[in-house]
Coordinates of C-alpha atoms in Angstrom, one line a residue:
M5 CA -26.5 102.4 73.4
E6 CA -29.0 101.3 70.8
V7 CA -31.7 98.6 70.6
E8 CA -32.8 96.9 67.5
F9 CA -36.2 95.1 67.3
D10 CA -37.1 92.6 64.6
R11 CA -40.9 92.7 64.6
D12 CA -41.2 89.9 62.1
T13 CA -39.3 87.6 64.4
C14 CA -41.5 88.6 67.4
I15 CA -44.0 85.9 68.5
G16 CA -45.9 88.1 71.0
M17 CA -44.9 86.6 74.3
F18 CA -44.7 90.3 75.6
Q19 CA -41.9 89.6 78.1
C20 CA -40.2 92.7 76.8
V21 CA -43.3 94.8 77.7
V22 CA -42.9 93.6 81.3
E23 CA -39.2 94.5 81.4
W24 CA -39.1 97.9 79.6
D25 CA -41.8 100.4 79.1
A26 CA -40.4 101.3 75.6
F27 CA -42.1 98.1 74.4
E28 CA -45.9 98.1 74.1
K29 CA -48.4 95.4 73.2
D30 CA -50.1 95.4 69.8
E31 CA -52.9 92.9 70.7
D32 CA -54.4 93.1 67.2
A33 CA -51.1 92.0 65.5
G34 CA -50.0 89.8 68.4
K35 CA -46.6 91.4 68.5
A36 CA -44.8 94.0 70.5
V37 CA -44.1 97.6 69.3
L38 CA -40.9 99.5 70.1
A39 CA -42.0 103.1 70.9
E40 CA -40.1 106.1 69.5
S41 CA -38.2 103.9 67.1
E42 CA -37.3 104.3 63.4
E43 CA -38.0 101.6 60.9
V44 CA -34.5 101.0 59.3
E45 CA -35.6 98.1 57.1
E46 CA -39.0 96.3 56.7
D47 CA -40.1 95.2 60.2
L48 CA -36.7 96.2 61.7
F49 CA -36.8 99.0 64.2
R50 CA -34.0 100.9 66.0
R51 CA -33.8 103.5 68.7
E52 CA -31.4 105.0 71.2
I53 CA -31.6 103.7 74.8
P54 CA -31.7 106.4 77.4
D55 CA -29.0 106.2 80.0
D56 CA -31.5 105.5 82.8
A57 CA -33.1 102.7 80.8
E58 CA -30.0 100.6 79.9
L59 CA -30.7 97.9 82.4
D60 CA -34.3 97.6 81.4
A61 CA -33.4 97.4 77.8
K62 CA -30.9 94.6 78.5
F63 CA -33.5 92.7 80.5
A64 CA -36.0 93.0 77.7
A65 CA -33.5 91.6 75.2
R66 CA -32.5 88.7 77.5
T67 CA -36.1 87.7 78.1
C68 CA -37.1 87.6 74.5
P69 CA -37.5 83.8 73.7
V70 CA -36.8 84.3 70.0
D71 CA -34.0 86.9 70.2
A72 CA -36.0 89.5 68.4
I73 CA -34.3 92.2 70.4
V74 CA -30.6 93.1 70.1
V75 CA -28.7 95.6 72.2
Y76 CA -25.6 97.4 70.9
D77 CA -23.0 99.3 73.0
D78 CA -21.9 102.8 72.2
D79 CA -19.3 101.5 69.8
G80 CA -21.9 99.6 67.8
E81 CA -20.8 96.2 69.1
Q82 CA -23.6 93.7 69.8
I83 CA -23.7 92.9 73.5
I84 CA -27.1 91.0 73.8
P85 CA -27.8 88.3 72.8

């Protein structure tokens, strides 16, 4: 599974930080940061989801009030949101 994070869309509610420790607060910018990710486009970050973190990643995506987090299954199909 992979997760994609649109930092430009993020409004800094930090619900994702509570749900999955791969997200961290950037208080100065007022936005979250997806640790160990690669910037694939400007302000768009992707990373693999470890098997033991799949549930946490899904909860992080579901709690984002602006859908800045997208989860893809192993076939590349979007499953959340």
